[in-house]
Short mmCIF file of C-alpha atoms and ligand atoms in Angstrom, two decimals:
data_model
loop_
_atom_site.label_atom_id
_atom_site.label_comp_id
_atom_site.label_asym_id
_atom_site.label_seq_id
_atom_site.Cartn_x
_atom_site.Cartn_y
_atom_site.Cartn_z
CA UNK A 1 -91.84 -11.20 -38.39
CA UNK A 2 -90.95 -12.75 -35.47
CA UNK A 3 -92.49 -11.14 -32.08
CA UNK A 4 -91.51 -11.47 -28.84
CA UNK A 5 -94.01 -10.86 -25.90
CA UNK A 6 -92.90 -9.85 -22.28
CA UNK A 7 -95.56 -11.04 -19.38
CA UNK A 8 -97.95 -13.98 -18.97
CA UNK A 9 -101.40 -13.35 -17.88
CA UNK A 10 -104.65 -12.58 -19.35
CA UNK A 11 -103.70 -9.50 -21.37
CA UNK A 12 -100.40 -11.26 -22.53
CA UNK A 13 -102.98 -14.15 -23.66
CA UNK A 14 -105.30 -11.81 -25.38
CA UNK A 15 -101.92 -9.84 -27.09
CA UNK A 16 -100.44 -12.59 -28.45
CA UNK A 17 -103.65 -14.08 -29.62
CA UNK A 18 -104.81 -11.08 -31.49
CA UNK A 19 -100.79 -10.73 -33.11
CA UNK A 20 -100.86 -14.48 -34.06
CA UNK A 21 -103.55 -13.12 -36.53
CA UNK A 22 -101.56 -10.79 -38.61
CA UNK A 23 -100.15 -12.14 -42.11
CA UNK A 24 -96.94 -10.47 -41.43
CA UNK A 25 -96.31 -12.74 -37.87
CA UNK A 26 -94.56 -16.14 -38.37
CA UNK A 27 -93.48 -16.93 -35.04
CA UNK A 28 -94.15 -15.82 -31.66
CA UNK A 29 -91.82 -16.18 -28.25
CA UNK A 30 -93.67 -15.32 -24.75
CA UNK A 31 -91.82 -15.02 -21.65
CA UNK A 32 -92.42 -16.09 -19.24
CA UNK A 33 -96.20 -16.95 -20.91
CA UNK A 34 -98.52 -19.27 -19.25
CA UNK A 35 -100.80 -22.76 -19.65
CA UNK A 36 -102.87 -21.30 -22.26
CA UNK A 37 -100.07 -18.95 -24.08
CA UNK A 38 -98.33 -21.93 -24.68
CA UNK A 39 -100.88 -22.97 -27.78
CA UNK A 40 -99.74 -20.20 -29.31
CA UNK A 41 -96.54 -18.97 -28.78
CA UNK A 42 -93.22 -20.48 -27.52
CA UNK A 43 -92.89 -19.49 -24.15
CA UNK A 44 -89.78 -19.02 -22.43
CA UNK A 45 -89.21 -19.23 -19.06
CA UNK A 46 -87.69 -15.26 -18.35
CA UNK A 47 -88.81 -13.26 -16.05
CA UNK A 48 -91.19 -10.50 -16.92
CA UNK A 49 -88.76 -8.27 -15.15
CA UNK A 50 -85.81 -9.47 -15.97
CA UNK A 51 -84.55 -6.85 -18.46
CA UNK A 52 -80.87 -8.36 -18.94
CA UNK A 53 -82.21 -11.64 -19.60
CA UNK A 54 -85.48 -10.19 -22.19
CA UNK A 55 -82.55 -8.22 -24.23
CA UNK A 56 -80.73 -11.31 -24.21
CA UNK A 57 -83.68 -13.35 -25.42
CA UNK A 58 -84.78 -10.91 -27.72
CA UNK A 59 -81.26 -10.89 -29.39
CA UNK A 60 -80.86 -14.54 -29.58
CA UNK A 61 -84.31 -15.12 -31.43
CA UNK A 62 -83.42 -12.28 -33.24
CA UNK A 63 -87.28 -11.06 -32.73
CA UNK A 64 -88.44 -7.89 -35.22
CA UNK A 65 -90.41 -6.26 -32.29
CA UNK A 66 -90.68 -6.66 -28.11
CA UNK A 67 -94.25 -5.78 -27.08
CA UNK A 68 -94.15 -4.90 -23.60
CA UNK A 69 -97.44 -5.49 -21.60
CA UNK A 70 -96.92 -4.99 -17.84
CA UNK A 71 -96.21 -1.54 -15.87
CA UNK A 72 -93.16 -3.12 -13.75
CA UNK A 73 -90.72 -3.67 -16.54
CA UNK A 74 -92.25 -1.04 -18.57
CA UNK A 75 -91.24 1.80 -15.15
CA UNK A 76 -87.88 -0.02 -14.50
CA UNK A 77 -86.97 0.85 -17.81
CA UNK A 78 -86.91 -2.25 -20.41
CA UNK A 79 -88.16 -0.51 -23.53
CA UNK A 80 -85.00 1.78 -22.90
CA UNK A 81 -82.53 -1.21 -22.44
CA UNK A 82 -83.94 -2.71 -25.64
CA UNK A 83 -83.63 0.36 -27.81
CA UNK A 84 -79.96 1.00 -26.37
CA UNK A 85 -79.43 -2.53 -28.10
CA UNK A 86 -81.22 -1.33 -31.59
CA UNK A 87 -84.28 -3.73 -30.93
CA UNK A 88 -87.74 -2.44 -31.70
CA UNK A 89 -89.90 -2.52 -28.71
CA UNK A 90 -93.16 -1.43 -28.21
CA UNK A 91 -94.63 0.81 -25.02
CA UNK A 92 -93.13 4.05 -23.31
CA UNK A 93 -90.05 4.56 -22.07
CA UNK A 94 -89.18 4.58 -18.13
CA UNK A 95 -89.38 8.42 -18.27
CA UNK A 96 -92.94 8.24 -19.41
CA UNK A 97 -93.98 5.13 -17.83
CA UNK A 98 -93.85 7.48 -14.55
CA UNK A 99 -97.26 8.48 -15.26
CA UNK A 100 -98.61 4.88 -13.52
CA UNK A 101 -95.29 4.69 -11.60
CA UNK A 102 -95.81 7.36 -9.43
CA UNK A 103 -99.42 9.04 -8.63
CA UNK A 104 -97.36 11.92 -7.11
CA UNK A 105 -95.96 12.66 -10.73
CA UNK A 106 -98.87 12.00 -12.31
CA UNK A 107 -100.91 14.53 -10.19
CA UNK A 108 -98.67 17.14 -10.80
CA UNK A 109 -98.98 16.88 -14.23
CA UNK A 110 -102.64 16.72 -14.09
CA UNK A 111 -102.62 20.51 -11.63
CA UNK A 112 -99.93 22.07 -13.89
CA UNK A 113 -101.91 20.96 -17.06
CA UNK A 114 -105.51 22.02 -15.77
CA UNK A 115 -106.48 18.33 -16.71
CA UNK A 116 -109.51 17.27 -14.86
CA UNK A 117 -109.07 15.09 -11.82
CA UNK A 118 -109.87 15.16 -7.68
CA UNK A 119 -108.10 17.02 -6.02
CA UNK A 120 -105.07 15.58 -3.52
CA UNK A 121 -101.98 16.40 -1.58
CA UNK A 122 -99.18 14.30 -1.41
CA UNK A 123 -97.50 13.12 2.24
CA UNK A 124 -94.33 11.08 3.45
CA UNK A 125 -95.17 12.09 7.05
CA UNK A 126 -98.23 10.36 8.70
CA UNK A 127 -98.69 12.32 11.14
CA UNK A 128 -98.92 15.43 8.62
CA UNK A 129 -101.10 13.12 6.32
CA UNK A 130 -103.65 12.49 8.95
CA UNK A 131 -103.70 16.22 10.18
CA UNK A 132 -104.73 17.19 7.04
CA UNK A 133 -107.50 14.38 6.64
CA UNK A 134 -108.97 15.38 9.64
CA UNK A 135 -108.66 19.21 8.70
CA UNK A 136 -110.69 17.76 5.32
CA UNK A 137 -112.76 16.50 7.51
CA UNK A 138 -114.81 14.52 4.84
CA UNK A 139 -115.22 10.83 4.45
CA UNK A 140 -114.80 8.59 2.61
CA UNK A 141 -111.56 9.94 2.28
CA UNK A 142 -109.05 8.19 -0.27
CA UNK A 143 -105.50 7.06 0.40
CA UNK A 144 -102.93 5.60 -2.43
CA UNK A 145 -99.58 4.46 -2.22
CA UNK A 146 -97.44 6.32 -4.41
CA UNK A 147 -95.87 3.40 -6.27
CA UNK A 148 -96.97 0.46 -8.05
CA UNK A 149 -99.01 -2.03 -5.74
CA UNK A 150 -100.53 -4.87 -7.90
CA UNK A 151 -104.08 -2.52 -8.14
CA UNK A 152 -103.86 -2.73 -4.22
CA UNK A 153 -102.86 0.36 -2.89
CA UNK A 154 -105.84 2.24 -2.82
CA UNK A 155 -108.13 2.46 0.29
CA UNK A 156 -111.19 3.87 0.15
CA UNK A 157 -111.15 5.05 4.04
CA UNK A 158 -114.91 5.58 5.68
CA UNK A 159 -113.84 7.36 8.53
CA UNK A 160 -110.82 8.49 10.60
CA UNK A 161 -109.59 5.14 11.62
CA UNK A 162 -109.70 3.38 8.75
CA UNK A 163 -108.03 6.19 7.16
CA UNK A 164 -105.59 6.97 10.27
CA UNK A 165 -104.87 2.94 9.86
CA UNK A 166 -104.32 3.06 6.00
CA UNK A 167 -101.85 6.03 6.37
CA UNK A 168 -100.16 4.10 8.70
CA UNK A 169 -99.83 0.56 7.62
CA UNK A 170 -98.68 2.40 4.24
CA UNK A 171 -96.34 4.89 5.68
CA UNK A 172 -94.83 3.53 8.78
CA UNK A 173 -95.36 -0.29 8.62
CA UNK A 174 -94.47 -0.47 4.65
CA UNK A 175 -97.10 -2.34 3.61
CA UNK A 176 -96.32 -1.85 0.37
CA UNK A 177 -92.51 -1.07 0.49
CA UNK A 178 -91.54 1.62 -1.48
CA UNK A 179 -94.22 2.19 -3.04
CA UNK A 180 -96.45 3.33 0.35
CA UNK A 181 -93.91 5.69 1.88
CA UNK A 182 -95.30 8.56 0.01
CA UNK A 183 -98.23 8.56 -0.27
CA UNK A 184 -101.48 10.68 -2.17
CA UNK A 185 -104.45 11.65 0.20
CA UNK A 186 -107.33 12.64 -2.49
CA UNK A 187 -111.09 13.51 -2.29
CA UNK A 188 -113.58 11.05 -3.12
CA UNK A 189 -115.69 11.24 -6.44
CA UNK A 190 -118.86 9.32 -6.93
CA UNK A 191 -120.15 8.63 -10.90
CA UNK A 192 -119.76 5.61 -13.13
CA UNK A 193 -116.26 4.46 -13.93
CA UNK A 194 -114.62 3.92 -17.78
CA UNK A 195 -111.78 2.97 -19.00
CA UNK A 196 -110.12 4.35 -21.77
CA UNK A 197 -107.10 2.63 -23.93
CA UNK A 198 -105.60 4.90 -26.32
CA UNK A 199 -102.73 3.84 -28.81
CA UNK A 200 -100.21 6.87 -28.99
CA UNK A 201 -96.96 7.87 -30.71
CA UNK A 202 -96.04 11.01 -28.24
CA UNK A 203 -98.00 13.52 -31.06
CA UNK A 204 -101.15 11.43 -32.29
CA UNK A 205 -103.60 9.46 -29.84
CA UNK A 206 -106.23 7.28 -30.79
CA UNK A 207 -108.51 6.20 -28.25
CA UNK A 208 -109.55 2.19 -28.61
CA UNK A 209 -113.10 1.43 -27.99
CA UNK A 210 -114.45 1.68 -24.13
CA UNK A 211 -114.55 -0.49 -21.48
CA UNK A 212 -115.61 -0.63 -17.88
CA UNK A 213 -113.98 -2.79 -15.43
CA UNK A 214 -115.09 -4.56 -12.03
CA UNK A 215 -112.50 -4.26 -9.62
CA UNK A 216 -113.96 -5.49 -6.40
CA UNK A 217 -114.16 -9.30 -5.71
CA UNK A 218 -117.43 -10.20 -5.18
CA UNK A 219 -120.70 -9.45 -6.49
CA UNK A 220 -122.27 -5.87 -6.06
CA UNK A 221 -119.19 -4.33 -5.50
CA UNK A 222 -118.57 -5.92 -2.36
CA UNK A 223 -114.92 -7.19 -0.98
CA UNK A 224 -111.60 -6.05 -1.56
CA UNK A 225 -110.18 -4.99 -4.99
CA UNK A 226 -108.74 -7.26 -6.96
CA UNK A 227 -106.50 -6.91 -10.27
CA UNK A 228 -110.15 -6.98 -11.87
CA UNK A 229 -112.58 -9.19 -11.99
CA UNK A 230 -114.00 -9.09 -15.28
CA UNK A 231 -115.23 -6.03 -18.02
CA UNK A 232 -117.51 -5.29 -20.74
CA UNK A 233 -117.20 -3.22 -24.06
CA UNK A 234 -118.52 -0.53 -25.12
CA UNK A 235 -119.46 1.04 -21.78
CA UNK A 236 -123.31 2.23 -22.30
CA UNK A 237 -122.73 5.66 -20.79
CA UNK A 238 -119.64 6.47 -22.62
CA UNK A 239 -121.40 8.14 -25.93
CA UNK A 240 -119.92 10.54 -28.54
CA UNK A 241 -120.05 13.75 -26.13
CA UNK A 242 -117.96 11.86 -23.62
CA UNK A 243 -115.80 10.96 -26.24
CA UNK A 244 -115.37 14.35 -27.78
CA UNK A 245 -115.37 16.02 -24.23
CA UNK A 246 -112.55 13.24 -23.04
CA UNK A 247 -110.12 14.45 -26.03
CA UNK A 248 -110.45 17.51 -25.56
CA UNK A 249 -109.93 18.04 -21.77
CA UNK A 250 -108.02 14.68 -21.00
CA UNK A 251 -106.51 12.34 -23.71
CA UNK A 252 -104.50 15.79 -26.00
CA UNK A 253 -103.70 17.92 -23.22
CA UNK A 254 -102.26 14.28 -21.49
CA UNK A 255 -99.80 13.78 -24.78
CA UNK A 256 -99.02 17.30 -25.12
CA UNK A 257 -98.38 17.35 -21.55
CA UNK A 258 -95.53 14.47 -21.53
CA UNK A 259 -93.95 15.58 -24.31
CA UNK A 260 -93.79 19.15 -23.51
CA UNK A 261 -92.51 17.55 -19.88
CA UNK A 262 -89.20 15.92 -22.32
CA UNK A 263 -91.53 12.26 -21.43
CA UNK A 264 -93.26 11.86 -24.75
CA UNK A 265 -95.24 8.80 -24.18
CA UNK A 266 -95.11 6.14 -26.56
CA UNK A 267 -97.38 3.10 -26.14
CA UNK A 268 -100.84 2.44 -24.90
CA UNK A 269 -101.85 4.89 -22.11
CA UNK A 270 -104.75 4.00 -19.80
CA UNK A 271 -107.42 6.60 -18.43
CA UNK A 272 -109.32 5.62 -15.67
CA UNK A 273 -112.07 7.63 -16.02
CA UNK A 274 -114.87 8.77 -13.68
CA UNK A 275 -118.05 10.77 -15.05
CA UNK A 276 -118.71 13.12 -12.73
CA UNK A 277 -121.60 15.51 -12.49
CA UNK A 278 -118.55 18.19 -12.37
CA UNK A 279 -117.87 16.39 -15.53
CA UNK A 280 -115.27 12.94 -16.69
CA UNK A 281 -112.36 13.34 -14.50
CA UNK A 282 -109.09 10.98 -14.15
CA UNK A 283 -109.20 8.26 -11.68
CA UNK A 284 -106.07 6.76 -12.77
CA UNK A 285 -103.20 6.53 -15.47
CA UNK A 286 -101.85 3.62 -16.44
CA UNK A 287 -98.78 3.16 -19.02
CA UNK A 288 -99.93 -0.09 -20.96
CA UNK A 289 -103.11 -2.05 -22.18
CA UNK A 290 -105.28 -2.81 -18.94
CA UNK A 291 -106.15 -6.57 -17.60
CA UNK A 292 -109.08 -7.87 -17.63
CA UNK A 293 -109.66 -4.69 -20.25
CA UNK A 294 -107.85 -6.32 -23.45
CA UNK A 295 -109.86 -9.23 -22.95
CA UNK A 296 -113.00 -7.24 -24.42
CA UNK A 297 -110.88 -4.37 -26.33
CA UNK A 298 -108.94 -6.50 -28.42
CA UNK A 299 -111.43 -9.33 -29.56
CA UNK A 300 -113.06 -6.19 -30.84
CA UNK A 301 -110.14 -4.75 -32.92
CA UNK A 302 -110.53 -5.13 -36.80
CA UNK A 303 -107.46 -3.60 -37.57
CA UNK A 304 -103.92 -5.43 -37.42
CA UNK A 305 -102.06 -4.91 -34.48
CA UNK A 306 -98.51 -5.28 -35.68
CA UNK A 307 -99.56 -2.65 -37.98
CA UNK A 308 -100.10 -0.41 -35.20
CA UNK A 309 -98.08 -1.08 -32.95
CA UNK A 310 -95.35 -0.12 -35.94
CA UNK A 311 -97.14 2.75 -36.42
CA UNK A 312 -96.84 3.77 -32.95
CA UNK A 313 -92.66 3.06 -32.85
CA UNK A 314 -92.43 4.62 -36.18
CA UNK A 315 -94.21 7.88 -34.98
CA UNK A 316 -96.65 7.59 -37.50
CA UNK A 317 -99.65 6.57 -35.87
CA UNK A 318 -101.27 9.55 -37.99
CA UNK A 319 -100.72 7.51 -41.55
CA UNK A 320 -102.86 4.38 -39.97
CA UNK A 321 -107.17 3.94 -40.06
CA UNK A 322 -107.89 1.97 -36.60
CA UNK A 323 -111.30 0.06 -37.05
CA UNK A 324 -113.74 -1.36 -34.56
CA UNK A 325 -116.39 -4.13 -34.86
CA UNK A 326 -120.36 -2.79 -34.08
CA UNK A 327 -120.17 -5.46 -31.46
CA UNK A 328 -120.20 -5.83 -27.66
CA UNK A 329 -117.89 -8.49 -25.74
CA UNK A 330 -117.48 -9.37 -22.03
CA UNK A 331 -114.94 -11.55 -20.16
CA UNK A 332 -115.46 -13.37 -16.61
CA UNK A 333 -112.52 -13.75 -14.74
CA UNK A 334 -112.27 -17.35 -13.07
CA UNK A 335 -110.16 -17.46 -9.89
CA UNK A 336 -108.92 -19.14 -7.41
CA UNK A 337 -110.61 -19.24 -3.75
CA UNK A 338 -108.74 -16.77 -1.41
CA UNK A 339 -107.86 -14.27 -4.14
CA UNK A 340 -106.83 -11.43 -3.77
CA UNK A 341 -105.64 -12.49 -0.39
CA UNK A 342 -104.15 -16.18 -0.26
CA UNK A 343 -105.00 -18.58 -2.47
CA UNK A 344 -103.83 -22.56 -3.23
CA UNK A 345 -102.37 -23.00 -6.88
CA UNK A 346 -101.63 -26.84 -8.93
CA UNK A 347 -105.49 -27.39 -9.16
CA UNK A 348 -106.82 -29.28 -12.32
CA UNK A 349 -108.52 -27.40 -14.62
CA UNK A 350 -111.55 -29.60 -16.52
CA UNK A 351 -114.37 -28.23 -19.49
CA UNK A 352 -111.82 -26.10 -21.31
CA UNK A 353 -112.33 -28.55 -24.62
CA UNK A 354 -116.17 -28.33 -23.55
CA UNK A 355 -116.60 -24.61 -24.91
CA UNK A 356 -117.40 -23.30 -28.28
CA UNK A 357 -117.94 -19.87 -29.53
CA UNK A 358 -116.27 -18.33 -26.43
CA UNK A 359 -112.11 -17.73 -26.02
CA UNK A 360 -110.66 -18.65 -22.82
CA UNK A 361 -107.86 -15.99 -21.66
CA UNK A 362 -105.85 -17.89 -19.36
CA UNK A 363 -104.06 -15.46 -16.86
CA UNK A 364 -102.80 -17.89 -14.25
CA UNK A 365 -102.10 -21.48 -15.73
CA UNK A 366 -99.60 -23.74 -16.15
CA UNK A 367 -99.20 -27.57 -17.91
CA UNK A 368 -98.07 -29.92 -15.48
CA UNK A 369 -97.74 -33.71 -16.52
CA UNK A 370 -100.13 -32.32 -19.98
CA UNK A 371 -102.84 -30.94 -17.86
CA UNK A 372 -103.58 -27.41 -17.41
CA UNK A 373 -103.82 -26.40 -13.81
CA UNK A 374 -104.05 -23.21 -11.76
CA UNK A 375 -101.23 -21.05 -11.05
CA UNK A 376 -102.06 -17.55 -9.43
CA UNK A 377 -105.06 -15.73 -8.21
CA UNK A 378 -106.82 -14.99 -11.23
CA UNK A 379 -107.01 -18.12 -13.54
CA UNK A 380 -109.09 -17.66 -16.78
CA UNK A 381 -110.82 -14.78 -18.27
CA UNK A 382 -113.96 -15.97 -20.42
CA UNK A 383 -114.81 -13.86 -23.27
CA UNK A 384 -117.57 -14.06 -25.67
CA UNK A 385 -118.87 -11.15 -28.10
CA UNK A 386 -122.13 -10.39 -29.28
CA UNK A 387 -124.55 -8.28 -30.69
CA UNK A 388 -124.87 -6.33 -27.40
CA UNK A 389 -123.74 -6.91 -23.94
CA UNK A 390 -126.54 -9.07 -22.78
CA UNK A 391 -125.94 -11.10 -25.54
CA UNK A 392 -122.30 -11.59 -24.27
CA UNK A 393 -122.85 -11.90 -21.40
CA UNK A 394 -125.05 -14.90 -21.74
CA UNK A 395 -122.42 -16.61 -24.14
CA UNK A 396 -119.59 -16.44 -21.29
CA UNK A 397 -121.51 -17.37 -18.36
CA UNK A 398 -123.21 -20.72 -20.63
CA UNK A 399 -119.18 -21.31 -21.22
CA UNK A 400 -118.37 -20.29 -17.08
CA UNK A 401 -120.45 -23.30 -15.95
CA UNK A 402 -119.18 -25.57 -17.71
CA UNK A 403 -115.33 -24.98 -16.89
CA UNK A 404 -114.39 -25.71 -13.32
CA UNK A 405 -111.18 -26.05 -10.77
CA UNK A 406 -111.39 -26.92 -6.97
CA UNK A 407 -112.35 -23.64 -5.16
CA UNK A 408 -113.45 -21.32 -8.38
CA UNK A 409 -115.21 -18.11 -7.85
CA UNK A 410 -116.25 -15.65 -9.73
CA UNK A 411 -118.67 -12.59 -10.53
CA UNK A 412 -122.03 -13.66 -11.57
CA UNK A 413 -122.92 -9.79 -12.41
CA UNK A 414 -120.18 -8.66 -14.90
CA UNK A 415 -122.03 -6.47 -17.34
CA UNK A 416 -125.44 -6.43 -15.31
CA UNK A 417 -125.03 -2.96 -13.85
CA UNK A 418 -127.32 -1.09 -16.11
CA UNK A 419 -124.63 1.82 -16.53
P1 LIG B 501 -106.92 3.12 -8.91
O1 LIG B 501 -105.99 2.00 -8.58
O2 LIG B 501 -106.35 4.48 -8.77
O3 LIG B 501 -107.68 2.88 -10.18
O4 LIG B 501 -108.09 3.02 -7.83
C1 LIG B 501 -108.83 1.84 -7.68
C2 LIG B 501 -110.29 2.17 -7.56
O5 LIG B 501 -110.52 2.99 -6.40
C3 LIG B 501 -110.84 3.00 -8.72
O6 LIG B 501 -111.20 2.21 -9.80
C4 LIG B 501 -112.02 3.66 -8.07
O7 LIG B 501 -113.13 2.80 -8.04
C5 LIG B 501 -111.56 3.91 -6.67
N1 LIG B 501 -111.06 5.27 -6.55
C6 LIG B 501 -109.80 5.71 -6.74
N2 LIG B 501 -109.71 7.04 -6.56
C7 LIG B 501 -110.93 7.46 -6.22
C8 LIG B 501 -111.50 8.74 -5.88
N3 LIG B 501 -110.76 9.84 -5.85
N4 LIG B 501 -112.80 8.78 -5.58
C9 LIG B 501 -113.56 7.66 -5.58
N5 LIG B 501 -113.10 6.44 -5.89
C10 LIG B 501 -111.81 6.33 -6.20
N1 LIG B 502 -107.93 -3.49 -14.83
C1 LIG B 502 -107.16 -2.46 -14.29
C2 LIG B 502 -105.74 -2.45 -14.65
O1 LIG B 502 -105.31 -3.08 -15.60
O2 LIG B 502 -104.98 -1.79 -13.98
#
């Protein structure tokens, strides 16, 4: 088969890494790819979002199967444009890729579907939003954009200003564009956070191993969110009650919901998850695998991917046995001083041939004149398995220290939190 993957960062890495091992795959295209992708796959220099020119690629490679990884072409519809063309392509539809696209849509669904989650009211009007937060009259209160903002359009406000501020920079000033001028005012949980990736076909869901992420930049949870900084897998509070309570509260009445909505969701689906003492409730849905979260999901995977992600176009995601190492893996995210605000980019990366036992994700590189330097905010995601996480852990950081790029930071506590 030939396979052609849309994106270039970490996840794409770890994707097309994990397809390159299936007997059935003889050649893989990634656009646009990256510095690392590049070892493995032919990249070609398309725009993740540019769906006229992926249907175009994907005809003239006459690839078997597009796997789409991100949310932005997945919501502006390039699965759809692919099929209309009779190419297989792998993730869900614009009408179902709604659930990330818009947290207005997907909190509807989750009221109308008594699926558990906090509860919210949606606002275009700032001045109504902030009436009602001070009628809450609870902080921290939370604010999100609507839309799709790069894992940035959340605030966590701790009082009235901050909120009053977030509301509106979002709504008024258009912080984020489109995406902030409605926005979803929500009440603040507390628990530990996990994430969930779950293969489905629109009838059948089968939830991937766990994994918990670390979205805030530095260590203990301080600084501003990020993309993610790094993750571990399996999450230690995450056990078979979770599990069983998670499918049958969230991950069903989710797929029964979209499809009974005329949306049947076809892809990965993401559940942020939040265990509550009021019990797990959603945080988040997103509409493809999650980054840094394939990283430590898919190194994990015994099962061939192709297989399932056939399985999953095919509608027969019920025929195929999905199996997991015993194992635990974690990945350090590398990047580049400044992120998530501002960053510099074109800085020589050195150490990468230095590492063994460990694979290097690379989420924002590029060759220039045969060396690998940095191109975006996060750089390299580190990943080692191991028996358990501590094992891991130890594994990636050995690797960390010895790779290095002119202003390099990163978490020196992924996988430490003892929950
Ligand atoms: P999201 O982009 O929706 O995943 O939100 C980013 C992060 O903000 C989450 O991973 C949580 O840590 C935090 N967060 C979002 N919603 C809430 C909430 N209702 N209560 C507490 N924390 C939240
Ligand atoms: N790591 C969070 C995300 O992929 O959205």
């Amino acid at each position: 088969m030939k396979i052609l993957v849309v994106g270039g960062g970490g996840r794409e890495h770890a994707i097309v890494w994990k397809i390159a091992q299936s007997p059935k795959v003889e050649k893989i295209y990634c656009a646009p790819g990256n510095g690392g992708i590049a070892e493995t796959a032919e990249c070609v220099n398309v725009a993740a979002t540019d769906i006229d020119g992926m249907v175009a690629l994907a005809k003239e490679k006459a690839v078997d199967l597009v796997m789409v990884a991100p949310d932005d072409p997945l919501a502006m519809g390039m699965v759809d444009a692919l099929e209309k063309e009779g190419i297989r392509a792998f993730g869900p539809r614009a009408n179902a890729a709604i659930i990330e696209g818009s947290k207005a849509f997907s909190k509807e669904l989750m009221k109308k579907y008594n699926i558990p989650t906090a509860k919210y009211e949606v606002f275009d009007d700032s001045a109504k939003a902030v009436a009602y937060i001070k009628e809450q009259g609870k902080f921290p209160a939370v604010i999100k954009a609507d839309g799709l903002a790069l894992g940035k359009g959340v605030i966590i406000a701790q009082d009235l200003g901050e909120a009053e501020q977030a509301v509106h920079e979002m709504i008024d000033e258009g912080k984020f564009g489109k995406s902030g001028s409605r926005v979803v005012i929500e009440e603040f949980l507390t628990g530990p956070e996990v994430s969930v990736l779950a293969f489905t076909d629109g009838k059948t869901v089968k939830p991937m191993v766990s994994a918990q992420d670390h979205k805030r930049a530095y260590d203990n949870d301080k600084g501003l969110n990020t993309g993610g900084m790094g993750t571990f897998s399996p999450s230690r509070l995450y056990d078979e009650a979770k599990q069983k309570e998670c499918m049958e509260n969230i991950f069903l009445p989710t797929i029964k919901a979209m499809t009974a909505e005329g949306r049947p969701f076809k892809g990965v689906l993401y559940f942020g998850l939040m265990m509550t003492a009021d019990g797990v409730k959603v945080i988040e849905y997103n509409c493809r695998f999650g980054d840094p979260e394939t990283q430590v999901v898919l190194p994990r995977l015994k099962t061939d991917l192709v297989d399932i992600m056939e399985a999953v176009i095919d509608e027969k995601l019920d025929e195929i046995e999905i199996e997991w190492e015993d194992n635990a893996a974690v990945c350090v995210v590398m990047a580049s001083g400044g992120y998530p605000v501002s960053y510099k980019k074109g800085y020589e990366i050195t150490g990468l041939d230095s590492v063994d036992g460990v694979t290097v994700f690379h989420a924002g590189t590029a060759v220039k004149d045969g060396k690998i330097v940095t191109s975006g905010g996060r750089v390299l995601g580190v990943t080692a398995l191991g028996a358990n996480i501590d094992e891991a852990r130890d594994k990636a950081y050995a690797a960390v220290d010895k790779i290095s790029f002119k202003d390099e930071f990163h978490r020196s506590d992924i996988g430490i939190k003892k929950y």
